[in-house]
PDB file of C-alpha atoms in Angstrom:
ATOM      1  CA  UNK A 258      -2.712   6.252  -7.372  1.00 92.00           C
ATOM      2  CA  UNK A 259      -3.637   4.077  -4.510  1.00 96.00           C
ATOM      3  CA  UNK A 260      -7.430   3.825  -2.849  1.00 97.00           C
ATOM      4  CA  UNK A 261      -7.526   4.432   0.547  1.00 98.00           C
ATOM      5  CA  UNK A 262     -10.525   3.033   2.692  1.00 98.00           C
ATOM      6  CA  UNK A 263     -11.286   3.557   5.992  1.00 97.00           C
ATOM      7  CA  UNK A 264     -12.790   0.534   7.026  1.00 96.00           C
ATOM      8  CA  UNK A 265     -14.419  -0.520  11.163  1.00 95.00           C
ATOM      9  CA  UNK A 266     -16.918  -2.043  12.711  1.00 96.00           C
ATOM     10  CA  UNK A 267     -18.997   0.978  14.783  1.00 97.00           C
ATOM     11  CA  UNK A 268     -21.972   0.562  17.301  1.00 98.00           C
ATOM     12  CA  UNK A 269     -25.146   2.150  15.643  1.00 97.00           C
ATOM     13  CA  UNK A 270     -24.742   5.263  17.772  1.00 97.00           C
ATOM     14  CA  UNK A 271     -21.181   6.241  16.100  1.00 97.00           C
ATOM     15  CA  UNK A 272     -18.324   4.662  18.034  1.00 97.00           C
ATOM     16  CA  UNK A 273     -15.769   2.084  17.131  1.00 94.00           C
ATOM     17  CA  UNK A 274     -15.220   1.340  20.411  1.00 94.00           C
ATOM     18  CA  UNK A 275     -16.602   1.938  23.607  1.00 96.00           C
ATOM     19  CA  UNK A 276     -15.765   3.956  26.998  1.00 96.00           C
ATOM     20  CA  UNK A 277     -12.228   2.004  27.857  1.00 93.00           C
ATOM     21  CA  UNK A 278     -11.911   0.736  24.463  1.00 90.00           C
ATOM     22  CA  UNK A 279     -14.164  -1.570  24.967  1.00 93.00           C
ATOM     23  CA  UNK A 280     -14.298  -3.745  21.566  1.00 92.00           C
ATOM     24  CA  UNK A 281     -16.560  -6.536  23.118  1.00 92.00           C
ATOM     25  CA  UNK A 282     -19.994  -5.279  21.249  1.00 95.00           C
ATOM     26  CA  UNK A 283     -18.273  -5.964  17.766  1.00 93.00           C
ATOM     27  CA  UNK A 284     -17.357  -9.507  17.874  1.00 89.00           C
ATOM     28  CA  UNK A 285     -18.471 -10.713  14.478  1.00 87.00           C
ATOM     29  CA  UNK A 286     -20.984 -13.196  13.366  1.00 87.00           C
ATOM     30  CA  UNK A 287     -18.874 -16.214  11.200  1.00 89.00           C
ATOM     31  CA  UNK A 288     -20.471 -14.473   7.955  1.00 93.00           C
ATOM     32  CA  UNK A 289     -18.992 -11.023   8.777  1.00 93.00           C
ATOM     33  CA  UNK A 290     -15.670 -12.543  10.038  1.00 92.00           C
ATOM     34  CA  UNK A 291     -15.088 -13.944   6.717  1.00 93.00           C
ATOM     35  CA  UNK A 292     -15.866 -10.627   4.942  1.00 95.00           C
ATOM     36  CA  UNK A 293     -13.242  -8.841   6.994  1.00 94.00           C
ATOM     37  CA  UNK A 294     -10.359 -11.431   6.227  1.00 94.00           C
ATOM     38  CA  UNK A 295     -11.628 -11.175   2.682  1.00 95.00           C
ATOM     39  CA  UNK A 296     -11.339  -7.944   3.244  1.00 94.00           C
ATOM     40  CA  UNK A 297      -7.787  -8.424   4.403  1.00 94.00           C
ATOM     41  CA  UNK A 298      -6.446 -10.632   1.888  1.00 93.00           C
ATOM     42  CA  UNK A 299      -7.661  -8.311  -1.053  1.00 94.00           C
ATOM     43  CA  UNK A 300      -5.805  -5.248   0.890  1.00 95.00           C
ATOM     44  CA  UNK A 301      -2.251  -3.898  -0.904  1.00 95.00           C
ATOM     45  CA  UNK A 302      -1.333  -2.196   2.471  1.00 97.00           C
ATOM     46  CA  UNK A 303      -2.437  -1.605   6.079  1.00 97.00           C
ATOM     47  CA  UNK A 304      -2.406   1.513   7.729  1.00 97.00           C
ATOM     48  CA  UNK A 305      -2.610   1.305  11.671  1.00 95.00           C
ATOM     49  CA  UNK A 306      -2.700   3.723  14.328  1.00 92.00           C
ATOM     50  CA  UNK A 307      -0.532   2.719  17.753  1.00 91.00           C
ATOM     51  CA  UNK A 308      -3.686   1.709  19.539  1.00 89.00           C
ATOM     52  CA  UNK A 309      -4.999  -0.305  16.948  1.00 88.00           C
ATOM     53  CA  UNK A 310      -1.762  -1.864  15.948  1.00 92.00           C
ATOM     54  CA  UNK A 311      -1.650  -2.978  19.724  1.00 90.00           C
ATOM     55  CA  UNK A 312      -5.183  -4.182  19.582  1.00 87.00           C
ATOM     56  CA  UNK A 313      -4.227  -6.324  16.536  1.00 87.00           C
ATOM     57  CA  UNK A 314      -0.575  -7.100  17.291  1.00 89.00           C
ATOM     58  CA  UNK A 315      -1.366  -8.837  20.580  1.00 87.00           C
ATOM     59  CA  UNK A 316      -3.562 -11.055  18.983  1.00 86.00           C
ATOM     60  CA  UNK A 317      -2.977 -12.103  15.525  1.00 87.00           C
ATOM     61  CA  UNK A 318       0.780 -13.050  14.820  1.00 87.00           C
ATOM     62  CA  UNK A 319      -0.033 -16.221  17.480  1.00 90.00           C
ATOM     63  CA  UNK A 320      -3.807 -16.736  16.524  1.00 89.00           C
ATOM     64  CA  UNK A 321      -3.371 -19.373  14.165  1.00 91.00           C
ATOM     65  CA  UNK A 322      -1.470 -21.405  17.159  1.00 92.00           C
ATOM     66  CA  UNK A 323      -3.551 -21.072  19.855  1.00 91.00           C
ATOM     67  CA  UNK A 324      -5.628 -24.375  20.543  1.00 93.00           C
ATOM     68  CA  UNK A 325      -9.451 -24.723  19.116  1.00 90.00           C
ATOM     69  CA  UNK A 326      -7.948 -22.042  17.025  1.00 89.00           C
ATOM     70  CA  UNK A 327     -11.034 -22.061  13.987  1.00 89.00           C
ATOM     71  CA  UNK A 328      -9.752 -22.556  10.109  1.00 89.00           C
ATOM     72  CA  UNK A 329     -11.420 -19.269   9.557  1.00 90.00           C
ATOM     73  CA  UNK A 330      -9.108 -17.701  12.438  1.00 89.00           C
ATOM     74  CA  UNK A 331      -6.145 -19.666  11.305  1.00 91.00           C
ATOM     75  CA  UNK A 332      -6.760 -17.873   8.036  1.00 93.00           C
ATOM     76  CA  UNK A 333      -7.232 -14.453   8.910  1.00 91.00           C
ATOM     77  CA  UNK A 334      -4.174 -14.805  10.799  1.00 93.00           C
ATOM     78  CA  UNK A 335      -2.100 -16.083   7.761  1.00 94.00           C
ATOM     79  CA  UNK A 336      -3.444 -12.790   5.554  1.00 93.00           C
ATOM     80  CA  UNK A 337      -2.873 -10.625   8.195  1.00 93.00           C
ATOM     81  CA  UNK A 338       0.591 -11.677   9.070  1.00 93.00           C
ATOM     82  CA  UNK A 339       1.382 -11.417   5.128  1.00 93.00           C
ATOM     83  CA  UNK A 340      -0.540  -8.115   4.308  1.00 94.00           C
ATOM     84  CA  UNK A 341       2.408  -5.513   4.706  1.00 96.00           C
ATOM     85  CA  UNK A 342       1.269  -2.985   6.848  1.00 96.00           C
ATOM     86  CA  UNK A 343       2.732   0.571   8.393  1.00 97.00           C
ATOM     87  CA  UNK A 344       2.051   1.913  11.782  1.00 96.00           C
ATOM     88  CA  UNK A 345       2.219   5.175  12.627  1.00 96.00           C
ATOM     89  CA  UNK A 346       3.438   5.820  16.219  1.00 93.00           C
ATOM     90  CA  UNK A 347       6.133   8.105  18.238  1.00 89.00           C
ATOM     91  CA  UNK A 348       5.552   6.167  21.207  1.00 90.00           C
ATOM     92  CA  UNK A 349       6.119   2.700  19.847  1.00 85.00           C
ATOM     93  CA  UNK A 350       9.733   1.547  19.273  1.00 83.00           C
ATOM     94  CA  UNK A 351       9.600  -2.027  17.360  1.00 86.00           C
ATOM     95  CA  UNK A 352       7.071  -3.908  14.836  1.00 90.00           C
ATOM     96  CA  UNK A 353       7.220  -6.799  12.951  1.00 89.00           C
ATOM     97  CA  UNK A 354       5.005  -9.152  10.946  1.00 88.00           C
ATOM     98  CA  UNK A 355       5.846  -7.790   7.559  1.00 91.00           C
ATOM     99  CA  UNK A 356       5.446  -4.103   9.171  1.00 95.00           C
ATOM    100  CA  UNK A 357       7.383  -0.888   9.049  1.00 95.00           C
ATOM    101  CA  UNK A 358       7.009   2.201  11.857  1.00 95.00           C
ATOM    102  CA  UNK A 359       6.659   5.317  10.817  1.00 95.00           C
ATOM    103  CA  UNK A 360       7.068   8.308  13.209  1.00 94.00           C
ATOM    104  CA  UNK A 361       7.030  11.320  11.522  1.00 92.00           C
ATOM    105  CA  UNK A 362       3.957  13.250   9.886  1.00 96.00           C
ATOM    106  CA  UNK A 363       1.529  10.822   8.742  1.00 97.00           C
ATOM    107  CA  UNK A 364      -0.642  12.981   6.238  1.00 97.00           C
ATOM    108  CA  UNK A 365       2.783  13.386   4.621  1.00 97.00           C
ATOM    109  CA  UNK A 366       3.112   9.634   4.457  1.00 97.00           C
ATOM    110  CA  UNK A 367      -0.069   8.586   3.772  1.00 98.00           C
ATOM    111  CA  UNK A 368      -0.264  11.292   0.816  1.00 98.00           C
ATOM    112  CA  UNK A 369       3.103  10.311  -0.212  1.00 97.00           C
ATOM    113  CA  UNK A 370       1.745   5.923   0.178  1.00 97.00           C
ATOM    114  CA  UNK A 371      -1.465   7.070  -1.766  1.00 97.00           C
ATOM    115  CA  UNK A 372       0.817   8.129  -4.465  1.00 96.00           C
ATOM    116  CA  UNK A 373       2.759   4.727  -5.451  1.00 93.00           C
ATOM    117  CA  UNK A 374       1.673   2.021  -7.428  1.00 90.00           C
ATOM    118  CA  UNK A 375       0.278  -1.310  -5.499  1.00 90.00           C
ATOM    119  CA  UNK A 376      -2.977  -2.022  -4.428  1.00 93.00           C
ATOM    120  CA  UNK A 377      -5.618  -0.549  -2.171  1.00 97.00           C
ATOM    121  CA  UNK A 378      -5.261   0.542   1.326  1.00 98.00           C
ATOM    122  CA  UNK A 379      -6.779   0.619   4.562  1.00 98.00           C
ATOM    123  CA  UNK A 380      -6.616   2.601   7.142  1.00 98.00           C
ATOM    124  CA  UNK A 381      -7.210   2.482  10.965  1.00 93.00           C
ATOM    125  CA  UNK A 382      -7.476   3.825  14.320  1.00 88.00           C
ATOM    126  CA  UNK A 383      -9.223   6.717  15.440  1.00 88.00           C
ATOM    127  CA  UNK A 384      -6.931   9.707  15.474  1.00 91.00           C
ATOM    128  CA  UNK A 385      -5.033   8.189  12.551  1.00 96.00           C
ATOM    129  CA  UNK A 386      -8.092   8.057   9.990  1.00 96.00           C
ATOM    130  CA  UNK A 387      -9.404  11.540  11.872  1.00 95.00           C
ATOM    131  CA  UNK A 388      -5.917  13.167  10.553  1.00 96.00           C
ATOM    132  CA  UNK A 389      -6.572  11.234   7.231  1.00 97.00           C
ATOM    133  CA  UNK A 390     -10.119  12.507   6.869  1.00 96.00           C
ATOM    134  CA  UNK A 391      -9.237  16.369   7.932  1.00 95.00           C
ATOM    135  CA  UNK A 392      -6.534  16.226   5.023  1.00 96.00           C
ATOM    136  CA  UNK A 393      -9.477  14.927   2.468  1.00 96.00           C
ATOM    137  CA  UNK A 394      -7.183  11.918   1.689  1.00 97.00           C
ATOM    138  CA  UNK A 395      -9.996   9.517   2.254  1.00 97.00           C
ATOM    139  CA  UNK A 396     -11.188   7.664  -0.644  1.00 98.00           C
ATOM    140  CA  UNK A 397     -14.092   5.267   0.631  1.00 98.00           C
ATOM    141  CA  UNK A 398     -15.715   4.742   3.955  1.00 97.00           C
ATOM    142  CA  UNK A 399     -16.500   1.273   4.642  1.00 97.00           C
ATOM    143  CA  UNK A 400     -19.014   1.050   8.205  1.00 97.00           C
ATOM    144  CA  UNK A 401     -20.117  -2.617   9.666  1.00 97.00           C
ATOM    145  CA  UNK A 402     -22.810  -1.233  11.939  1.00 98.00           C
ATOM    146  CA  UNK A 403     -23.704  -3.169  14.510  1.00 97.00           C
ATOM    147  CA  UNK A 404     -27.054  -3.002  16.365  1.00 97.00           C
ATOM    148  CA  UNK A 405     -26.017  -2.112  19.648  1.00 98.00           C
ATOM    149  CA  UNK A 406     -25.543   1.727  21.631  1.00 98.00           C
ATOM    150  CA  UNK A 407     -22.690   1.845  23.529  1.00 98.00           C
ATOM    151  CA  UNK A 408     -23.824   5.692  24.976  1.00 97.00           C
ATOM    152  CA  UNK A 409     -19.998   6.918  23.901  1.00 97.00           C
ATOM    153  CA  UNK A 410     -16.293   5.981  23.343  1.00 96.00           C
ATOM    154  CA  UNK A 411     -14.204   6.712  20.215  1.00 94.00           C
ATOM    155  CA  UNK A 412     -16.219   8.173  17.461  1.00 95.00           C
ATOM    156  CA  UNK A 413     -16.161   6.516  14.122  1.00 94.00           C
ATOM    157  CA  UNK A 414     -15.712  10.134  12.533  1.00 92.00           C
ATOM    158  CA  UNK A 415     -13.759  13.136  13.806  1.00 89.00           C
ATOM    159  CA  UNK A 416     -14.858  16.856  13.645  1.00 88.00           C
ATOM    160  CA  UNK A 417     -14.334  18.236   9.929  1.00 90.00           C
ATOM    161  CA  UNK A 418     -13.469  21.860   8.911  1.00 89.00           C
ATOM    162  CA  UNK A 419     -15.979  21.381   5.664  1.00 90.00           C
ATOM    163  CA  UNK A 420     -18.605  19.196   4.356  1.00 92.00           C
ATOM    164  CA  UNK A 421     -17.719  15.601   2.787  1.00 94.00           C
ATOM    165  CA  UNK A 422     -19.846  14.635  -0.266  1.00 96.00           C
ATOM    166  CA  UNK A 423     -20.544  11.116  -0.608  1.00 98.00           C
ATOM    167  CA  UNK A 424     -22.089   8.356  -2.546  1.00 98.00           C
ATOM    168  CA  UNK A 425     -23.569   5.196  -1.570  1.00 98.00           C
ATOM    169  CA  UNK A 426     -22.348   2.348  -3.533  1.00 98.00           C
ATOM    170  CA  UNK A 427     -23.082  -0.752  -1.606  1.00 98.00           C
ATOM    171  CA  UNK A 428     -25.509  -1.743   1.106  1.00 98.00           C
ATOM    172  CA  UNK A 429     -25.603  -5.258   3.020  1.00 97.00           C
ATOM    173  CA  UNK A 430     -26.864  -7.070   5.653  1.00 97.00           C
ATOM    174  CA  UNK A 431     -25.934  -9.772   7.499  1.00 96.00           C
ATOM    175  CA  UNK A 432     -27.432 -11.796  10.267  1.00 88.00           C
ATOM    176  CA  UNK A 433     -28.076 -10.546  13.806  1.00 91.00           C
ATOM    177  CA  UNK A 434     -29.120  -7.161  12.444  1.00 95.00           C
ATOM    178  CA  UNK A 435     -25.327  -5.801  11.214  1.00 97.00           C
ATOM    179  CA  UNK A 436     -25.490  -3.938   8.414  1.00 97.00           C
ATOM    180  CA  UNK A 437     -22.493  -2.681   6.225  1.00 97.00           C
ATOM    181  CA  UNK A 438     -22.459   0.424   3.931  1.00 98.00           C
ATOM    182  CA  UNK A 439     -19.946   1.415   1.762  1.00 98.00           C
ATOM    183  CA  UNK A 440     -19.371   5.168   0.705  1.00 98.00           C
ATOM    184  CA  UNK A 441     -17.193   6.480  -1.966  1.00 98.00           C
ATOM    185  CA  UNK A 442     -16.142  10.004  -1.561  1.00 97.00           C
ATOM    186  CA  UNK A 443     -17.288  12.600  -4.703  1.00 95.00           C
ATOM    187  CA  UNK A 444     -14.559  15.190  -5.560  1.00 90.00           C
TER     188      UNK A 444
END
């Protein structure tokens, strides 16, 4: 059975992105950059909601291109290009970059992806991991807080019909005050 993590960066207030999906709070130091295409490259599978799939579509395929491009950027964009990933959308038509579109029910996906072989998975986008968390399918929360409040936005977690138990089983910090905890859901 496959891990699924639901991994973002998320302002120390709770959001992972501001009013108008504002993202500009969570640009990354160089350190944490390179722990998120770490990240990337060890990842079996990506699982994106629409917005975040447009987020990341409109950027990375061409990244790697684009002058004064860094060799850090030119290699996230290389492991994200190759990482196959699955977006789940009725509202987009076409993906590509080693992707496939899913349009149907995606805790009947995701439950069904969480039960082949391969490697770990992530997961994001609000009201894809909120679906993913209600259905108790989440396997590890991984949160890169950064210290800044953004006073609202898109919440990091969703409302839940019970309690989720978990552990802590790794703590770090890097510079400019962003920390990164990583839970692992008890069952």
């Amino acid at each position: 059975m496959r891990k699924l993590t639901f991994a973002m960066n998320m302002s120390l207030d709770g959001y992972i992105a501001a009013p108008g999906d504002d993202l500009g709070w969570s640009v990354p130091s160089d350190e944490v950059f390179q722990w998120w295409s770490d990240r990337v490259g060890a990842t079996g599978m990506a699982l994106y909601g629409r917005k975040l799939w447009e987020t990341m579509s409109s950027h990375w395929p061409t990244a790697d291109k684009q002058p004064g491009a860094t060799p850090a950027a030119i290699e996230y964009a290389g492991r994200w290009r190759d990482m196959p990933k699955v977006v789940f959308s009725s509202k987009t038509s076409t993906v590509d970059w080693n992707t496939r579109l899913v349009t149907g029910d995606a805790v009947t996906e995701i439950t069904r992806l969480k039960a082949d072989d391969g490697g770990p998975m992530d997961i994001g986008g609000a009201t894809l991991a909120a679906a993913a968390m209600r259905a108790g399918l989440i396997d590890e929360y991984v949160i890169v807080t950064h210290p800044v409040l953004v006073g609202g936005g898109t919440p990091f977690f969703t409302a839940l019909d019970s309690w989720v138990n978990l552990s802590l089983v790794e703590t770090r910090t890097f510079p400019e005050g962003i920390t990164l905890t990583r839970y692992e859901t008890r069952r």
